[in-house]
PDB file of C-alpha atoms in Angstrom:
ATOM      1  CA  UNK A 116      -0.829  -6.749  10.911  1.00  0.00           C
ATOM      2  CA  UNK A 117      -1.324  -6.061  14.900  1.00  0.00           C
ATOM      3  CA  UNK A 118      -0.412  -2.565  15.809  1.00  0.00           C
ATOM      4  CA  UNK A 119      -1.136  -0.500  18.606  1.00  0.00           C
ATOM      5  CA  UNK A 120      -2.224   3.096  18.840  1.00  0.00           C
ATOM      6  CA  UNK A 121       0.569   5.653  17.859  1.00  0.00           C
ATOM      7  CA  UNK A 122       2.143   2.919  16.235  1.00  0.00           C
ATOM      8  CA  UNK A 123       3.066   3.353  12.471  1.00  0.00           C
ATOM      9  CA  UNK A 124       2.792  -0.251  10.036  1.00  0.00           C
ATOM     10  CA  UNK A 125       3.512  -0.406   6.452  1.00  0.00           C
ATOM     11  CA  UNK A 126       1.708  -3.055   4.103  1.00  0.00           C
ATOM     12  CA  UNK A 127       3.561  -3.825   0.525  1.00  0.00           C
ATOM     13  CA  UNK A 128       3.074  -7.109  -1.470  1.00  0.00           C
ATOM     14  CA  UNK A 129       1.718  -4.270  -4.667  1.00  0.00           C
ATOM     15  CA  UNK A 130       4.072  -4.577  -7.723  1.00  0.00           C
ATOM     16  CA  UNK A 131       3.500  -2.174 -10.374  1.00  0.00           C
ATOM     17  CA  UNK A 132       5.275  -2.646 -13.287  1.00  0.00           C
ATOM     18  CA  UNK A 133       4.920  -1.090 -17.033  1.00  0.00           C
ATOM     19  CA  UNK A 134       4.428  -3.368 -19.855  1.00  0.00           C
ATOM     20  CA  UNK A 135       4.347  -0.515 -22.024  1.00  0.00           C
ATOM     21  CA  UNK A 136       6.765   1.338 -24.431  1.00  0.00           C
ATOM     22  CA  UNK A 137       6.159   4.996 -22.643  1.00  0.00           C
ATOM     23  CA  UNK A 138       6.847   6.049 -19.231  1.00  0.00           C
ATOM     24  CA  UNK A 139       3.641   6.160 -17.004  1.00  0.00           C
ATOM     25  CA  UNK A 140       3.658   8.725 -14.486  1.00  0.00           C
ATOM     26  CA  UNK A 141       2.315   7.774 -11.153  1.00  0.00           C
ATOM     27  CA  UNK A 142      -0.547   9.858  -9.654  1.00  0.00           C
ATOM     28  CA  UNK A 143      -2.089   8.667  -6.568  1.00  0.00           C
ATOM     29  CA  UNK A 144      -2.505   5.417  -4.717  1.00  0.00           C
ATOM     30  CA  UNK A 145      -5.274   4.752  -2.569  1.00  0.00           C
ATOM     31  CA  UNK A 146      -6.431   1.790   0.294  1.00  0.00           C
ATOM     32  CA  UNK A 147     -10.202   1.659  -0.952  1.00  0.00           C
ATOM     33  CA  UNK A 148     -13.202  -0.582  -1.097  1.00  0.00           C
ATOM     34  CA  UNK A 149     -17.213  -0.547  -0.931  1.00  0.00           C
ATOM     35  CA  UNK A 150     -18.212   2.004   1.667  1.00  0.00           C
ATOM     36  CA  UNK A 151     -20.133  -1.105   3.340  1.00  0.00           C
ATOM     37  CA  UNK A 152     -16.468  -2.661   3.581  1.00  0.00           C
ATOM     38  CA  UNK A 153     -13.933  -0.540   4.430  1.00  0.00           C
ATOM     39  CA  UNK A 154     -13.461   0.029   8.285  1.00  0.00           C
ATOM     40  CA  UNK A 155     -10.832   2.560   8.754  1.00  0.00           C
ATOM     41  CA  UNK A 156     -11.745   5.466  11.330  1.00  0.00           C
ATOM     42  CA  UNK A 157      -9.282   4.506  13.389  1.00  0.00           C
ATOM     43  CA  UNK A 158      -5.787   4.649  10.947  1.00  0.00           C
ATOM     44  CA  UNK A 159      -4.929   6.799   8.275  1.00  0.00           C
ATOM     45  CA  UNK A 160      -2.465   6.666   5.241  1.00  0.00           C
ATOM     46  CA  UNK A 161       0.396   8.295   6.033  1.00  0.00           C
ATOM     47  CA  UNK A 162       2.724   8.821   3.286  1.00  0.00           C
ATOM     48  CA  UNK A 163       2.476   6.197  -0.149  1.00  0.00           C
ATOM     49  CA  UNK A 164       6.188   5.091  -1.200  1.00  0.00           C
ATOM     50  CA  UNK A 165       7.624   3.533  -3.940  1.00  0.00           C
ATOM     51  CA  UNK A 166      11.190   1.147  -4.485  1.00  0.00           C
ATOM     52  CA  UNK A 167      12.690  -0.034  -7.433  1.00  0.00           C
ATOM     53  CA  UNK A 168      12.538  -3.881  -7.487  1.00  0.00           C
ATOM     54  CA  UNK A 169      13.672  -6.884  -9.149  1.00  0.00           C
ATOM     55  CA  UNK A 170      12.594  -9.812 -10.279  1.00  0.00           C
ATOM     56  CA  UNK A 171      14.657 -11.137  -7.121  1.00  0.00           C
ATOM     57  CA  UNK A 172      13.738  -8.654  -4.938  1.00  0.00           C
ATOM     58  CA  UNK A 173      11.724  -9.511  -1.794  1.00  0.00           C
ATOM     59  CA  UNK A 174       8.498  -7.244  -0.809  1.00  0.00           C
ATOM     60  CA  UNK A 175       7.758  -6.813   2.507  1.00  0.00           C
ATOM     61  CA  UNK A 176       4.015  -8.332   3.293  1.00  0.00           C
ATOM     62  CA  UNK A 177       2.814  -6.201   6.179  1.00  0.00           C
ATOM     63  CA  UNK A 178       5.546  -5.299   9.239  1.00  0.00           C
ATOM     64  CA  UNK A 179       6.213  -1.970  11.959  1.00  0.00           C
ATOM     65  CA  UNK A 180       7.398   0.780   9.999  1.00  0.00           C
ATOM     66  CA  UNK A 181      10.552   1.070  10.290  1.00  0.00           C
ATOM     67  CA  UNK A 182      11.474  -2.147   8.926  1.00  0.00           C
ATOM     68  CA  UNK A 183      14.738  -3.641   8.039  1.00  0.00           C
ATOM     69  CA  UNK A 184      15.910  -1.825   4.650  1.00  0.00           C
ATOM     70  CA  UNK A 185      12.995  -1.627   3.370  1.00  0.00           C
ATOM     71  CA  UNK A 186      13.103   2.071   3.529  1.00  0.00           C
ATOM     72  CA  UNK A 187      16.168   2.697   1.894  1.00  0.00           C
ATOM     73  CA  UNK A 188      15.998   4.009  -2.069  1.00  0.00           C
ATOM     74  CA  UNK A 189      11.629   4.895  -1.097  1.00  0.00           C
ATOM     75  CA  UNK A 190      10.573   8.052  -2.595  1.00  0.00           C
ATOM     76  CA  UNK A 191       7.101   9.551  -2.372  1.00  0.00           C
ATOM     77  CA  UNK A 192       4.568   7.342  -5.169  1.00  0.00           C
ATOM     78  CA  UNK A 193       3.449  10.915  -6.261  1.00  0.00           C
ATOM     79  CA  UNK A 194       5.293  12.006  -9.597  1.00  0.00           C
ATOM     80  CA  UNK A 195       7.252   9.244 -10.056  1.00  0.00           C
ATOM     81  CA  UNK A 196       8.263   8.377 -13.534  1.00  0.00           C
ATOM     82  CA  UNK A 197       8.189   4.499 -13.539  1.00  0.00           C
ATOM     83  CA  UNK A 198      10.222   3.647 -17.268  1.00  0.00           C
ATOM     84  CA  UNK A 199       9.222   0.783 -19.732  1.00  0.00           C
ATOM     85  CA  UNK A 200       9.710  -2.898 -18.367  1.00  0.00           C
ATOM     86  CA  UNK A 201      10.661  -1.354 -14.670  1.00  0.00           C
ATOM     87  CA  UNK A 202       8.646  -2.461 -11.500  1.00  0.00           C
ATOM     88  CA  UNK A 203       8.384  -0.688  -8.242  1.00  0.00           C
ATOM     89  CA  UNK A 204       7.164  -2.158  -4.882  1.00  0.00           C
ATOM     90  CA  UNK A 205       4.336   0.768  -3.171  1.00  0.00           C
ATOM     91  CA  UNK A 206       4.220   0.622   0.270  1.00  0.00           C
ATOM     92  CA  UNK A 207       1.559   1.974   2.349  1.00  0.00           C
ATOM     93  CA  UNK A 208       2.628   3.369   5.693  1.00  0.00           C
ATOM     94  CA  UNK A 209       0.069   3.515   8.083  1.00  0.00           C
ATOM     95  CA  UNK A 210      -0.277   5.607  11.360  1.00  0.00           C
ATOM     96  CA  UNK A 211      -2.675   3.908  13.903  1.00  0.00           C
ATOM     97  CA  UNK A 212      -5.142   6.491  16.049  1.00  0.00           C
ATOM     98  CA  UNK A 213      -6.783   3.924  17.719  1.00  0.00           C
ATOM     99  CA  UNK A 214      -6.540   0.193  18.605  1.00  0.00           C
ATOM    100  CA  UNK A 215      -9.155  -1.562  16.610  1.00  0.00           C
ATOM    101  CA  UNK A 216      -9.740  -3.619  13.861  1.00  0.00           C
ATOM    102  CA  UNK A 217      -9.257  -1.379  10.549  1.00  0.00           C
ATOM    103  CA  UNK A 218      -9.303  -3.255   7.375  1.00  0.00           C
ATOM    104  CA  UNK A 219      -9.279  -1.769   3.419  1.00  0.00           C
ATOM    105  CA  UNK A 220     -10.229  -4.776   0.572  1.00  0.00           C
ATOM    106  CA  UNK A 221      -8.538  -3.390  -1.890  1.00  0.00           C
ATOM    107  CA  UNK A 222      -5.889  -0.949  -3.706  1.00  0.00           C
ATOM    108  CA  UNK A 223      -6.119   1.503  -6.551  1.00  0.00           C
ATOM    109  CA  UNK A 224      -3.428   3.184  -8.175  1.00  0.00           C
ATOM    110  CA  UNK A 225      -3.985   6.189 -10.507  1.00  0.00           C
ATOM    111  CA  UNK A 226      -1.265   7.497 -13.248  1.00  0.00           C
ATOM    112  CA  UNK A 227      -1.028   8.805 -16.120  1.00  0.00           C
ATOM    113  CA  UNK A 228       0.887   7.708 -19.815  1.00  0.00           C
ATOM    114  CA  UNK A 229       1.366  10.932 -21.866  1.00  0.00           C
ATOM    115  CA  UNK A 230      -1.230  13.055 -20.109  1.00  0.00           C
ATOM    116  CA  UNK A 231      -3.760  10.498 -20.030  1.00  0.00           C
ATOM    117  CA  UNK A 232      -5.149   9.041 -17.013  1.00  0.00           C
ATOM    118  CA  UNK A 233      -5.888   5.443 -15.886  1.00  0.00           C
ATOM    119  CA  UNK A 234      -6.846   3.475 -12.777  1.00  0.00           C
ATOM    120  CA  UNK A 235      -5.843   0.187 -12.166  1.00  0.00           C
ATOM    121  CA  UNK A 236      -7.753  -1.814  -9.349  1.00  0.00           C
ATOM    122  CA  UNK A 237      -6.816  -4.604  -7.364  1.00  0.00           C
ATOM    123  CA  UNK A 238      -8.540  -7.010  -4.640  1.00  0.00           C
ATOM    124  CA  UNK A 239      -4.995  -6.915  -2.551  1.00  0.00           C
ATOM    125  CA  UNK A 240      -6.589  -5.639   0.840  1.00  0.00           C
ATOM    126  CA  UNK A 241      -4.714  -4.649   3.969  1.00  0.00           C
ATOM    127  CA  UNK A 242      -6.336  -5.583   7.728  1.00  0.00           C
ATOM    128  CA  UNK A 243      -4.773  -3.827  10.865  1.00  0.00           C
ATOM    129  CA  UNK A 244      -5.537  -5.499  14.544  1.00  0.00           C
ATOM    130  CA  UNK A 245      -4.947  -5.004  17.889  1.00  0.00           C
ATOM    131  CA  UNK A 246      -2.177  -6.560  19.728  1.00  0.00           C
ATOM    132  CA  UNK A 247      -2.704  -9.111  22.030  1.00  0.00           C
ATOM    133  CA  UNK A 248      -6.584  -9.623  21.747  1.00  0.00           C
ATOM    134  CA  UNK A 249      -7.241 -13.168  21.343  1.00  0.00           C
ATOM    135  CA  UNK A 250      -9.603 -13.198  18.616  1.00  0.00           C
ATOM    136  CA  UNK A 251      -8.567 -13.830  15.498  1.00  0.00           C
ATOM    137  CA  UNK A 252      -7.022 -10.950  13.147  1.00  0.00           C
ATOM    138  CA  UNK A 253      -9.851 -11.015  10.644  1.00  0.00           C
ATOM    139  CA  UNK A 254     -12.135  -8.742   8.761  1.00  0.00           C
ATOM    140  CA  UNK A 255     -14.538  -6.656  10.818  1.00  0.00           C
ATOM    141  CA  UNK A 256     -18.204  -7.837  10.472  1.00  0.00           C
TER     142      UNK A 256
END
């Protein structure tokens, strides 16, 4: 995603969805990565949102925040009950300090199945560029 500074972007594409029989309670969600990897002085999470999806829903990639309805029916990932055999979308909003390449490998998501916590990791990473720079929008060196 290309944003400028002041400029908010929200990255999706992360479907959660319990196989289980109890509802899992969702704790936290987190753009991470090795230290050595992760380049993100520049843009900070902003809020971490959740939808209800189906199996026909479309999830939004990586677009400026606001976009299209993609907001409508989000509530805040924290506390969020997520039932047997539902899915939710998480969306990561963004707020860009500074124009630069920022760039997070992957995602964790923390929650919790009657009171017990677990950690699921994935290698779905999120890259944030600046607009109109020539160079290609890839990973920082």
């Amino acid at each position: 995603m290309r944003a400028a500074a002041g400029h908010q972007v929200v990255f999706g594409m992360l479907g959660l969805t319990n196989h289980g029989d109890r509802p899992a309670v969702l704790a936290r969600a987190d753009l991470t990565g090795p230290s050595d990897e992760v380049v993100a002085d520049g843009a900070r999470v902003a809020e971490v949102l959740v939808r209800d999806v189906s199996a026909d829903d479309d999830y939004v990639a990586a677009a400026p925040w606001p976009y299209e309805h993609y907001g409508d029916g989000t509530v805040p990932l924290e506390g969020y009950e997520l039932a047997p055999a539902a899915t939710v979308e998480v969306l990561f909003v963004l707020t860009v300090d500074d124009v630069g390449h920022w760039y997070w490998p992957r995602t964790e998501v923390r929650y919790t199945i009657d009171g017990i916590g677990y950690t699921d990791r994935t290698s779905t990473g999120f890259l944030i560029c600046p607009p109109g720079v020539e160079r290609s929008c890839d990973p920082p060196a």
